[in-house]
Amino acid sequence: MKTQKQNIILDSINYLKIFLPLHKEFNTYKHIGQAISDPLKVSYISAGKIKGIKENTGVEISSRPTDEQRNKYFTATTIEKLLKKLFVVNTSDESKKMYDVVNNIDDYLKQNLEYKYFVDTDVSGFYSNEPENYNGSCMAGKPESYFKLYDYINDHPTNDVEVKIVGFKTQDLVLARGLLWCKTYRDALGGITAKAYFLDRIYIHNKLQNSSFAKLQFELYQTIRKYYKADELRAYNKTQIESYILNKYDSTSKFVFKCKFSHPSFCVGVKGYEDTLSRYPYMDTFKYIDDSEILSIDDADSVKILDQTDGHYTEAAQECCDECGDYIDRDDSIYSEVDDQTLCCDCAVYIDERGEHANRSNTYYNNYSGSYHHEDDISRA
């Protein structure tokens, strides 16, 4: 498979040689092929570097470099950047010809990736080591302390809940990943009676967002369901996966039977968490902690909302003023029905003729009567 991909890259370069002028250093780029470290890229090595490696290390890069040599010594880059090094583009027609090849090779590499399923139980370590801005995740690369909530959950087996990272990767490149939650149910004697699973939001590598987004979500869903022999697997991305099934097979009856809901059927006990944790992750699904120290999808009686990306959280007992943006205690907030806004006391005024509060910026003060009037009432007058 690898040889075939390299031939397609070389065949495309030879095709462009018919139409585009060669760069003066064209012949110095050797052993062009698919990158080992990142199969979405191509790699090469210069003739000068081959010579330098032999002189300094005694290692000889032969006509058939090993995977180890390609990974260690070769430069990985995009096909676009490589073609710009190989050719001189002078006209719009030449540019179009080059980008046609760029798009064709990119599409081929994306559609013919070879990847494997992986499971990682070190959730905090995975997140903190994840490259930023490669899959749309707002938490990638954040400090490990932000993710200790996951460790806390896994280290307290009395919760009977476990969370891990699952996904697809090729070499060291993660193509798709998500959190898999598992709740174990036990009888009075501690024997396992059932397990419930929830596949949280799936994040896909940016380069595959258009070409393989739904396909990878569906394949990951199916792989997990079979791997854990789950009769039912609830999934955050149920709607997207369902659409993929409908488009491909024209029927979702089997999938609907296996995944009826896009939310979990269980909550997570985190008793004593405040004694250990000082930072918190942003959570896509389990984002509410209530006064009974239960992490769930239910905002009722919540005291913390895990919706921040800086390691902090939102106090659920607070409201944000829709006018000035300040946070205020929920008991001190004022709701304006006429403006449909939650306001602080500085931004709200009482309108006697209406018998209700309004946003101060939407009112006028009457110096004669000493009262406020809403702008809607003045316009009707």
mmCIF file of C-alpha atoms in Angstrom:
data_model
loop_
_atom_site.group_PDB
_atom_site.id
_atom_site.type_symbol
_atom_site.label_atom_id
_atom_site.label_comp_id
_atom_site.label_asym_id
_atom_site.label_seq_id
_atom_site.Cartn_x
_atom_site.Cartn_y
_atom_site.Cartn_z
ATOM 1 C CA MET A 1 0.000 0.000 0.000
ATOM 2 C CA LYS A 2 2.810 2.398 0.927
ATOM 3 C CA THR A 3 4.653 1.789 -2.351
ATOM 4 C CA GLN A 4 1.475 2.435 -4.265
ATOM 5 C CA LYS A 5 0.991 5.780 -2.494
ATOM 6 C CA GLN A 6 4.582 6.820 -3.176
ATOM 7 C CA ASN A 7 4.138 5.939 -6.853
ATOM 8 C CA ILE A 8 1.056 8.141 -7.051
ATOM 9 C CA ILE A 9 3.033 11.056 -5.596
ATOM 10 C CA LEU A 10 5.951 10.497 -7.984
ATOM 11 C CA ASP A 11 3.624 9.937 -10.950
ATOM 12 C CA SER A 12 1.914 13.252 -10.181
ATOM 13 C CA ILE A 13 5.267 15.048 -10.007
ATOM 14 C CA ASN A 14 6.319 13.524 -13.327
ATOM 15 C CA TYR A 15 2.980 14.629 -14.788
ATOM 16 C CA LEU A 16 3.621 18.238 -13.713
ATOM 17 C CA LYS A 17 7.064 18.154 -15.336
ATOM 18 C CA ILE A 18 5.253 18.219 -18.688
ATOM 19 C CA PHE A 19 3.569 21.543 -17.928
ATOM 20 C CA LEU A 20 5.630 23.455 -15.347
ATOM 21 C CA PRO A 21 9.226 24.743 -15.408
ATOM 22 C CA LEU A 22 11.513 22.939 -12.962
ATOM 23 C CA HIS A 23 13.163 24.728 -10.071
ATOM 24 C CA LYS A 24 16.957 24.812 -10.385
ATOM 25 C CA GLU A 25 17.221 22.563 -7.294
ATOM 26 C CA PHE A 26 14.617 20.070 -8.507
ATOM 27 C CA ASN A 27 17.068 17.185 -8.710
ATOM 28 C CA THR A 28 18.360 17.707 -5.164
ATOM 29 C CA TYR A 29 15.103 16.440 -3.624
ATOM 30 C CA LYS A 30 15.387 12.682 -3.163
ATOM 31 C CA HIS A 31 13.174 9.756 -2.137
ATOM 32 C CA ILE A 32 9.910 11.686 -2.217
ATOM 33 C CA GLY A 33 7.043 9.711 -0.700
ATOM 34 C CA GLN A 34 4.428 9.566 2.003
ATOM 35 C CA ALA A 35 5.654 10.764 5.402
ATOM 36 C CA ILE A 36 6.048 8.146 8.094
ATOM 37 C CA SER A 37 5.449 10.503 11.030
ATOM 38 C CA ASP A 38 2.372 12.111 9.473
ATOM 39 C CA PRO A 39 0.722 10.103 6.663
ATOM 40 C CA LEU A 40 -1.271 13.184 5.647
ATOM 41 C CA LYS A 41 2.001 14.736 4.502
ATOM 42 C CA VAL A 42 4.814 13.839 2.108
ATOM 43 C CA SER A 43 8.499 13.624 2.960
ATOM 44 C CA TYR A 44 11.834 14.042 1.230
ATOM 45 C CA ILE A 45 15.536 14.351 1.918
ATOM 46 C CA SER A 46 18.037 16.579 0.123
ATOM 47 C CA ALA A 47 21.122 15.257 -1.589
ATOM 48 C CA GLY A 48 23.256 17.473 0.646
ATOM 49 C CA LYS A 49 21.707 16.022 3.798
ATOM 50 C CA ILE A 50 22.299 12.465 2.567
ATOM 51 C CA LYS A 51 25.968 13.308 2.109
ATOM 52 C CA GLY A 52 26.202 15.005 5.500
ATOM 53 C CA ILE A 53 24.608 12.068 7.321
ATOM 54 C CA LYS A 54 27.078 9.650 5.802
ATOM 55 C CA GLU A 55 30.081 11.846 6.595
ATOM 56 C CA ASN A 56 29.029 12.575 10.186
ATOM 57 C CA THR A 57 27.342 9.347 11.267
ATOM 58 C CA GLY A 58 28.399 6.727 8.768
ATOM 59 C CA VAL A 59 24.748 6.000 7.989
ATOM 60 C CA GLU A 60 24.095 5.535 4.287
ATOM 61 C CA ILE A 61 20.710 6.390 2.827
ATOM 62 C CA SER A 62 20.381 3.856 0.024
ATOM 63 C CA SER A 63 18.031 3.858 -2.943
ATOM 64 C CA ARG A 64 15.418 2.222 -0.704
ATOM 65 C CA PRO A 65 15.404 4.060 2.648
ATOM 66 C CA THR A 66 13.994 2.192 5.633
ATOM 67 C CA ASP A 67 10.950 3.435 7.528
ATOM 68 C CA GLU A 68 13.229 4.202 10.449
ATOM 69 C CA GLN A 69 15.453 6.392 8.255
ATOM 70 C CA ARG A 70 12.455 8.155 6.697
ATOM 71 C CA ASN A 71 11.092 8.912 10.142
ATOM 72 C CA LYS A 72 14.426 10.055 11.595
ATOM 73 C CA TYR A 73 16.135 11.961 8.798
ATOM 74 C CA PHE A 74 13.466 13.013 6.292
ATOM 75 C CA THR A 75 11.583 16.313 6.228
ATOM 76 C CA ALA A 76 7.787 16.035 6.369
ATOM 77 C CA THR A 77 5.774 18.739 4.643
ATOM 78 C CA THR A 78 2.562 19.307 2.729
ATOM 79 C CA ILE A 79 2.397 18.384 -0.931
ATOM 80 C CA GLU A 80 1.699 22.039 -1.710
ATOM 81 C CA LYS A 81 4.909 23.244 -0.083
ATOM 82 C CA LEU A 82 6.920 20.506 -1.744
ATOM 83 C CA LEU A 83 5.615 21.281 -5.237
ATOM 84 C CA LYS A 84 6.472 24.947 -4.726
ATOM 85 C CA LYS A 85 10.067 23.868 -4.056
ATOM 86 C CA LEU A 86 10.157 21.633 -7.138
ATOM 87 C CA PHE A 87 8.530 23.887 -9.718
ATOM 88 C CA VAL A 88 8.440 27.509 -10.824
ATOM 89 C CA VAL A 89 4.885 28.779 -11.276
ATOM 90 C CA ASN A 90 4.652 31.829 -13.528
ATOM 91 C CA THR A 91 1.079 31.900 -14.828
ATOM 92 C CA SER A 92 -2.426 31.351 -13.528
ATOM 93 C CA ASP A 93 -2.764 28.278 -15.767
ATOM 94 C CA GLU A 94 0.376 26.779 -14.245
ATOM 95 C CA SER A 95 -0.906 27.572 -10.779
ATOM 96 C CA LYS A 96 -4.234 25.869 -11.520
ATOM 97 C CA LYS A 97 -2.434 22.817 -12.879
ATOM 98 C CA MET A 98 -0.304 22.585 -9.728
ATOM 99 C CA TYR A 99 -3.235 22.971 -7.327
ATOM 100 C CA ASP A 100 -5.228 20.341 -9.183
ATOM 101 C CA VAL A 101 -2.410 17.924 -8.368
ATOM 102 C CA VAL A 102 -2.213 19.192 -4.782
ATOM 103 C CA ASN A 103 -5.913 18.526 -4.254
ATOM 104 C CA ASN A 104 -5.802 15.111 -5.913
ATOM 105 C CA ILE A 105 -2.900 13.900 -3.772
ATOM 106 C CA ASP A 106 -4.411 15.362 -0.590
ATOM 107 C CA ASP A 107 -7.720 13.624 -1.274
ATOM 108 C CA TYR A 108 -6.014 10.325 -2.024
ATOM 109 C CA LEU A 109 -3.951 10.360 1.170
ATOM 110 C CA LYS A 110 -7.026 11.208 3.237
ATOM 111 C CA GLN A 111 -9.186 8.487 1.735
ATOM 112 C CA ASN A 112 -6.520 5.784 1.958
ATOM 113 C CA LEU A 113 -5.273 6.259 5.490
ATOM 114 C CA GLU A 114 -4.491 3.128 7.444
ATOM 115 C CA TYR A 115 -5.385 3.627 11.087
ATOM 116 C CA LYS A 116 -5.879 1.608 14.230
ATOM 117 C CA TYR A 117 -8.205 1.832 17.217
ATOM 118 C CA PHE A 118 -6.561 2.931 20.469
ATOM 119 C CA VAL A 119 -7.546 3.277 24.115
ATOM 120 C CA ASP A 120 -5.747 5.607 26.555
ATOM 121 C CA THR A 121 -6.642 5.509 30.249
ATOM 122 C CA ASP A 122 -4.362 8.465 31.088
ATOM 123 C CA VAL A 123 -6.909 11.118 30.179
ATOM 124 C CA SER A 124 -5.166 14.074 31.822
ATOM 125 C CA GLY A 125 -1.827 13.115 30.259
ATOM 126 C CA PHE A 126 -3.394 12.699 26.828
ATOM 127 C CA TYR A 127 -5.090 16.096 26.868
ATOM 128 C CA SER A 128 -2.063 17.989 28.166
ATOM 129 C CA ASN A 129 0.191 16.463 25.489
ATOM 130 C CA GLU A 130 -2.278 16.955 22.652
ATOM 131 C CA PRO A 131 -1.183 19.507 20.017
ATOM 132 C CA GLU A 132 -3.195 22.715 20.000
ATOM 133 C CA ASN A 133 -5.479 23.722 17.131
ATOM 134 C CA TYR A 134 -5.404 20.437 15.244
ATOM 135 C CA ASN A 135 -8.918 19.124 15.839
ATOM 136 C CA GLY A 136 -11.016 22.029 17.087
ATOM 137 C CA SER A 137 -10.734 21.077 20.757
ATOM 138 C CA CYS A 138 -10.532 24.105 23.041
ATOM 139 C CA MET A 139 -8.756 22.064 25.738
ATOM 140 C CA ALA A 140 -5.917 20.515 23.720
ATOM 141 C CA GLY A 141 -2.518 21.271 25.208
ATOM 142 C CA LYS A 142 -3.839 22.835 28.420
ATOM 143 C CA PRO A 143 -1.968 22.169 31.703
ATOM 144 C CA GLU A 144 -2.393 18.665 33.075
ATOM 145 C CA SER A 145 -3.865 20.065 36.302
ATOM 146 C CA TYR A 146 -6.962 21.163 34.346
ATOM 147 C CA PHE A 147 -7.877 17.519 33.723
ATOM 148 C CA LYS A 148 -7.375 15.989 37.159
ATOM 149 C CA LEU A 149 -11.140 15.584 37.501
ATOM 150 C CA TYR A 150 -10.890 12.611 35.133
ATOM 151 C CA ASP A 151 -8.148 11.060 37.274
ATOM 152 C CA TYR A 152 -10.252 11.668 40.363
ATOM 153 C CA ILE A 153 -13.176 9.803 38.808
ATOM 154 C CA ASN A 154 -11.020 6.864 37.698
ATOM 155 C CA ASP A 155 -9.188 6.648 41.021
ATOM 156 C CA HIS A 156 -12.412 6.263 43.003
ATOM 157 C CA PRO A 157 -13.829 2.874 41.969
ATOM 158 C CA THR A 158 -16.765 3.276 44.352
ATOM 159 C CA ASN A 159 -18.184 5.619 41.710
ATOM 160 C CA ASP A 160 -18.537 2.599 39.423
ATOM 161 C CA VAL A 161 -17.792 5.025 36.572
ATOM 162 C CA GLU A 162 -14.713 4.936 34.355
ATOM 163 C CA VAL A 163 -13.666 7.386 31.644
ATOM 164 C CA LYS A 164 -10.970 6.942 28.985
ATOM 165 C CA ILE A 165 -9.823 8.345 25.648
ATOM 166 C CA VAL A 166 -10.695 6.245 22.592
ATOM 167 C CA GLY A 167 -10.045 6.921 18.933
ATOM 168 C CA PHE A 168 -8.154 6.194 15.746
ATOM 169 C CA LYS A 169 -4.502 6.928 15.064
ATOM 170 C CA THR A 170 -1.972 6.293 12.332
ATOM 171 C CA GLN A 171 1.599 6.167 13.611
ATOM 172 C CA ASP A 172 1.595 8.928 16.260
ATOM 173 C CA LEU A 173 -1.036 11.024 14.479
ATOM 174 C CA VAL A 174 -4.466 11.002 16.126
ATOM 175 C CA LEU A 175 -7.205 11.212 13.511
ATOM 176 C CA ALA A 176 -10.262 10.949 15.740
ATOM 177 C CA ARG A 177 -10.786 10.781 19.473
ATOM 178 C CA GLY A 178 -13.424 11.145 22.151
ATOM 179 C CA LEU A 179 -14.167 10.339 25.770
ATOM 180 C CA LEU A 180 -15.808 6.997 26.491
ATOM 181 C CA TRP A 181 -17.726 6.812 29.763
ATOM 182 C CA CYS A 182 -18.721 3.496 31.331
ATOM 183 C CA LYS A 183 -21.089 2.976 34.249
ATOM 184 C CA THR A 184 -21.036 -0.431 35.969
ATOM 185 C CA TYR A 185 -24.157 -1.597 37.789
ATOM 186 C CA ARG A 186 -23.844 -4.126 40.611
ATOM 187 C CA ASP A 187 -26.125 -6.237 42.746
ATOM 188 C CA ALA A 188 -26.203 -6.261 46.564
ATOM 189 C CA LEU A 189 -23.247 -8.652 46.676
ATOM 190 C CA GLY A 190 -21.106 -6.541 44.353
ATOM 191 C CA GLY A 191 -21.564 -8.689 41.263
ATOM 192 C CA ILE A 192 -21.781 -6.911 37.909
ATOM 193 C CA THR A 193 -25.312 -6.909 36.538
ATOM 194 C CA ALA A 194 -24.956 -4.498 33.597
ATOM 195 C CA LYS A 195 -22.801 -1.819 31.976
ATOM 196 C CA ALA A 196 -23.910 1.392 30.286
ATOM 197 C CA TYR A 197 -21.699 3.320 27.866
ATOM 198 C CA PHE A 198 -21.676 6.854 26.547
ATOM 199 C CA LEU A 199 -19.422 8.050 23.727
ATOM 200 C CA ASP A 200 -18.870 11.761 24.254
ATOM 201 C CA ARG A 201 -18.187 14.298 21.519
ATOM 202 C CA ILE A 202 -15.834 13.016 18.803
ATOM 203 C CA TYR A 203 -13.118 15.391 17.607
ATOM 204 C CA ILE A 204 -11.671 14.893 14.104
ATOM 205 C CA HIS A 205 -8.305 16.039 12.728
ATOM 206 C CA ASN A 206 -8.719 19.381 10.952
ATOM 207 C CA LYS A 207 -7.438 18.011 7.635
ATOM 208 C CA LEU A 208 -10.209 15.406 7.644
ATOM 209 C CA GLN A 209 -13.071 17.679 8.631
ATOM 210 C CA ASN A 210 -14.581 17.780 5.149
ATOM 211 C CA SER A 211 -13.520 14.506 3.555
ATOM 212 C CA SER A 212 -13.864 11.986 6.372
ATOM 213 C CA PHE A 213 -15.672 13.700 9.253
ATOM 214 C CA ALA A 214 -18.874 11.625 9.310
ATOM 215 C CA LYS A 215 -17.134 8.443 8.150
ATOM 216 C CA LEU A 216 -14.661 8.467 11.049
ATOM 217 C CA GLN A 217 -17.395 9.231 13.561
ATOM 218 C CA PHE A 218 -19.446 6.281 12.349
ATOM 219 C CA GLU A 219 -16.465 3.911 12.230
ATOM 220 C CA LEU A 220 -15.371 4.888 15.739
ATOM 221 C CA TYR A 221 -18.905 4.379 17.022
ATOM 222 C CA GLN A 222 -19.135 0.927 15.429
ATOM 223 C CA THR A 223 -15.665 -0.078 16.594
ATOM 224 C CA ILE A 224 -16.415 0.805 20.221
ATOM 225 C CA ARG A 225 -19.792 -0.931 20.172
ATOM 226 C CA LYS A 226 -18.184 -4.146 18.929
ATOM 227 C CA TYR A 227 -15.054 -3.835 21.100
ATOM 228 C CA TYR A 228 -17.105 -3.615 24.289
ATOM 229 C CA LYS A 229 -19.944 -5.818 23.022
ATOM 230 C CA ALA A 230 -22.377 -3.040 23.893
ATOM 231 C CA ASP A 231 -25.989 -3.767 22.987
ATOM 232 C CA GLU A 232 -26.657 -0.051 23.193
ATOM 233 C CA LEU A 233 -24.108 2.737 22.891
ATOM 234 C CA ARG A 234 -25.393 6.244 23.424
ATOM 235 C CA ALA A 235 -23.417 8.891 21.562
ATOM 236 C CA TYR A 236 -23.069 12.674 21.639
ATOM 237 C CA ASN A 237 -22.721 12.677 17.837
ATOM 238 C CA LYS A 238 -25.817 10.533 17.252
ATOM 239 C CA THR A 239 -27.329 13.003 14.766
ATOM 240 C CA GLN A 240 -24.224 13.192 12.550
ATOM 241 C CA ILE A 241 -23.716 9.426 12.576
ATOM 242 C CA GLU A 242 -27.373 8.855 11.817
ATOM 243 C CA SER A 243 -27.133 11.185 8.823
ATOM 244 C CA TYR A 244 -24.104 9.278 7.550
ATOM 245 C CA ILE A 245 -26.005 5.988 7.762
ATOM 246 C CA LEU A 246 -28.980 7.484 5.973
ATOM 247 C CA ASN A 247 -26.849 8.874 3.151
ATOM 248 C CA LYS A 248 -24.851 5.687 2.705
ATOM 249 C CA TYR A 249 -27.387 2.941 3.327
ATOM 250 C CA ASP A 250 -30.710 4.755 2.965
ATOM 251 C CA SER A 251 -31.847 3.283 6.282
ATOM 252 C CA THR A 252 -31.120 4.027 9.943
ATOM 253 C CA SER A 253 -33.344 1.408 11.544
ATOM 254 C CA LYS A 254 -30.430 -0.687 12.798
ATOM 255 C CA PHE A 255 -28.521 2.321 14.089
ATOM 256 C CA VAL A 256 -31.541 3.850 15.817
ATOM 257 C CA PHE A 257 -32.023 0.553 17.654
ATOM 258 C CA LYS A 258 -28.426 0.607 18.876
ATOM 259 C CA CYS A 259 -28.226 4.339 19.677
ATOM 260 C CA LYS A 260 -31.486 5.913 20.740
ATOM 261 C CA PHE A 261 -30.135 8.903 22.628
ATOM 262 C CA SER A 262 -27.421 11.549 22.351
ATOM 263 C CA HIS A 263 -27.058 11.917 26.125
ATOM 264 C CA PRO A 264 -25.891 9.522 28.860
ATOM 265 C CA SER A 265 -28.223 7.470 31.046
ATOM 266 C CA PHE A 266 -26.178 7.927 34.223
ATOM 267 C CA CYS A 267 -24.453 10.521 36.377
ATOM 268 C CA VAL A 268 -21.062 10.477 38.129
ATOM 269 C CA GLY A 269 -20.383 10.730 41.837
ATOM 270 C CA VAL A 270 -17.476 13.049 42.696
ATOM 271 C CA LYS A 271 -17.817 13.159 46.486
ATOM 272 C CA GLY A 272 -14.932 14.979 48.153
ATOM 273 C CA TYR A 273 -13.637 16.476 44.890
ATOM 274 C CA GLU A 274 -13.153 19.969 46.317
ATOM 275 C CA ASP A 275 -10.548 18.656 48.781
ATOM 276 C CA THR A 276 -8.340 17.587 45.863
ATOM 277 C CA LEU A 277 -9.130 19.688 42.785
ATOM 278 C CA SER A 278 -8.335 23.340 42.152
ATOM 279 C CA ARG A 279 -8.716 23.349 38.356
ATOM 280 C CA TYR A 280 -11.412 21.929 36.102
ATOM 281 C CA PRO A 281 -11.787 20.985 32.427
ATOM 282 C CA TYR A 282 -14.315 22.324 29.984
ATOM 283 C CA MET A 283 -16.890 19.559 29.561
ATOM 284 C CA ASP A 284 -19.082 18.945 26.521
ATOM 285 C CA THR A 285 -21.674 16.778 28.310
ATOM 286 C CA PHE A 286 -21.123 16.176 32.026
ATOM 287 C CA LYS A 287 -20.830 19.846 32.909
ATOM 288 C CA TYR A 288 -22.948 20.361 36.048
ATOM 289 C CA ILE A 289 -21.888 19.578 39.612
ATOM 290 C CA ASP A 290 -24.723 19.848 42.135
ATOM 291 C CA ASP A 291 -24.741 20.409 45.892
ATOM 292 C CA SER A 292 -24.753 16.622 46.430
ATOM 293 C CA GLU A 293 -21.413 16.366 44.582
ATOM 294 C CA ILE A 294 -22.924 14.682 41.558
ATOM 295 C CA LEU A 295 -21.584 15.392 38.060
ATOM 296 C CA SER A 296 -24.332 15.175 35.457
ATOM 297 C CA ILE A 297 -26.126 16.757 32.501
ATOM 298 C CA ASP A 298 -28.847 18.194 34.773
ATOM 299 C CA ASP A 299 -28.488 21.855 35.724
ATOM 300 C CA ALA A 300 -31.016 21.590 38.568
ATOM 301 C CA ASP A 301 -29.442 22.419 41.953
ATOM 302 C CA SER A 302 -26.054 22.830 40.277
ATOM 303 C CA VAL A 303 -23.344 24.813 42.058
ATOM 304 C CA LYS A 304 -20.628 24.593 39.403
ATOM 305 C CA ILE A 305 -20.849 24.707 35.616
ATOM 306 C CA LEU A 306 -17.774 23.316 33.825
ATOM 307 C CA ASP A 307 -17.944 25.625 30.816
ATOM 308 C CA GLN A 308 -14.643 27.480 31.074
ATOM 309 C CA THR A 309 -11.394 26.734 29.207
ATOM 310 C CA ASP A 310 -8.990 28.399 31.640
ATOM 311 C CA GLY A 311 -9.243 25.833 34.431
ATOM 312 C CA HIS A 312 -12.001 27.698 36.233
ATOM 313 C CA TYR A 313 -15.752 27.204 36.318
ATOM 314 C CA THR A 314 -18.933 29.270 36.393
ATOM 315 C CA GLU A 315 -20.687 29.667 39.713
ATOM 316 C CA ALA A 316 -24.149 28.299 39.059
ATOM 317 C CA ALA A 317 -25.532 30.498 41.811
ATOM 318 C CA GLN A 318 -24.599 33.538 39.722
ATOM 319 C CA GLU A 319 -26.221 35.217 36.762
ATOM 320 C CA CYS A 320 -24.645 37.373 34.103
ATOM 321 C CA CYS A 321 -26.193 40.794 33.534
ATOM 322 C CA ASP A 322 -27.281 40.969 29.890
ATOM 323 C CA GLU A 323 -26.503 44.680 29.774
ATOM 324 C CA CYS A 324 -23.116 45.214 31.439
ATOM 325 C CA GLY A 325 -21.826 41.637 31.604
ATOM 326 C CA ASP A 326 -21.099 41.652 35.333
ATOM 327 C CA TYR A 327 -21.791 38.515 37.378
ATOM 328 C CA ILE A 328 -24.243 38.857 40.235
ATOM 329 C CA ASP A 329 -25.788 36.536 42.799
ATOM 330 C CA ARG A 330 -28.841 34.836 41.398
ATOM 331 C CA ASP A 331 -30.958 36.144 44.289
ATOM 332 C CA ASP A 332 -29.927 39.718 43.449
ATOM 333 C CA SER A 333 -30.659 39.490 39.720
ATOM 334 C CA ILE A 334 -33.668 41.259 38.234
ATOM 335 C CA TYR A 335 -35.594 39.873 35.283
ATOM 336 C CA SER A 336 -37.156 42.351 32.867
ATOM 337 C CA GLU A 337 -40.075 40.804 31.079
ATOM 338 C CA VAL A 338 -40.512 43.734 28.713
ATOM 339 C CA ASP A 339 -36.867 43.494 27.560
ATOM 340 C CA ASP A 340 -36.512 39.734 28.159
ATOM 341 C CA GLN A 341 -33.213 40.292 29.981
ATOM 342 C CA THR A 342 -31.569 39.402 33.271
ATOM 343 C CA LEU A 343 -30.168 42.576 34.802
ATOM 344 C CA CYS A 344 -28.156 43.771 37.786
ATOM 345 C CA CYS A 345 -29.534 46.474 40.075
ATOM 346 C CA ASP A 346 -27.452 49.170 38.351
ATOM 347 C CA CYS A 347 -28.825 48.348 34.904
ATOM 348 C CA ALA A 348 -32.476 47.894 35.937
ATOM 349 C CA VAL A 349 -35.025 50.558 36.802
ATOM 350 C CA TYR A 350 -38.597 50.233 38.022
ATOM 351 C CA ILE A 351 -41.345 51.641 35.811
ATOM 352 C CA ASP A 352 -44.307 52.702 37.947
ATOM 353 C CA GLU A 353 -46.847 52.830 35.135
ATOM 354 C CA ARG A 354 -45.973 49.271 34.089
ATOM 355 C CA GLY A 355 -45.386 47.875 37.552
ATOM 356 C CA GLU A 356 -42.233 46.103 36.399
ATOM 357 C CA HIS A 357 -38.510 46.511 35.802
ATOM 358 C CA ALA A 358 -36.822 47.415 32.527
ATOM 359 C CA ASN A 359 -33.336 47.906 31.146
ATOM 360 C CA ARG A 360 -32.211 51.393 32.094
ATOM 361 C CA SER A 361 -30.803 51.970 28.600
ATOM 362 C CA ASN A 362 -34.267 51.401 27.132
ATOM 363 C CA THR A 363 -35.976 53.995 29.322
ATOM 364 C CA TYR A 364 -36.291 57.778 29.654
ATOM 365 C CA TYR A 365 -36.398 59.675 32.928
ATOM 366 C CA ASN A 366 -39.155 62.237 33.421
ATOM 367 C CA ASN A 367 -37.733 65.125 35.451
ATOM 368 C CA TYR A 368 -41.200 66.500 36.113
ATOM 369 C CA SER A 369 -42.798 63.330 37.492
ATOM 370 C CA GLY A 370 -39.589 61.773 38.784
ATOM 371 C CA SER A 371 -40.402 58.469 37.116
ATOM 372 C CA TYR A 372 -39.082 56.313 34.258
ATOM 373 C CA HIS A 373 -40.872 55.481 31.006
ATOM 374 C CA HIS A 374 -40.028 52.643 28.647
ATOM 375 C CA GLU A 375 -39.136 53.672 25.096
ATOM 376 C CA ASP A 376 -41.896 51.471 23.692
ATOM 377 C CA ASP A 377 -44.508 53.410 25.661
ATOM 378 C CA ILE A 378 -43.121 56.764 24.506
ATOM 379 C CA SER A 379 -43.146 55.724 20.868
ATOM 380 C CA ARG A 380 -46.783 54.727 21.165
ATOM 381 C CA ALA A 381 -47.747 57.966 22.892
#
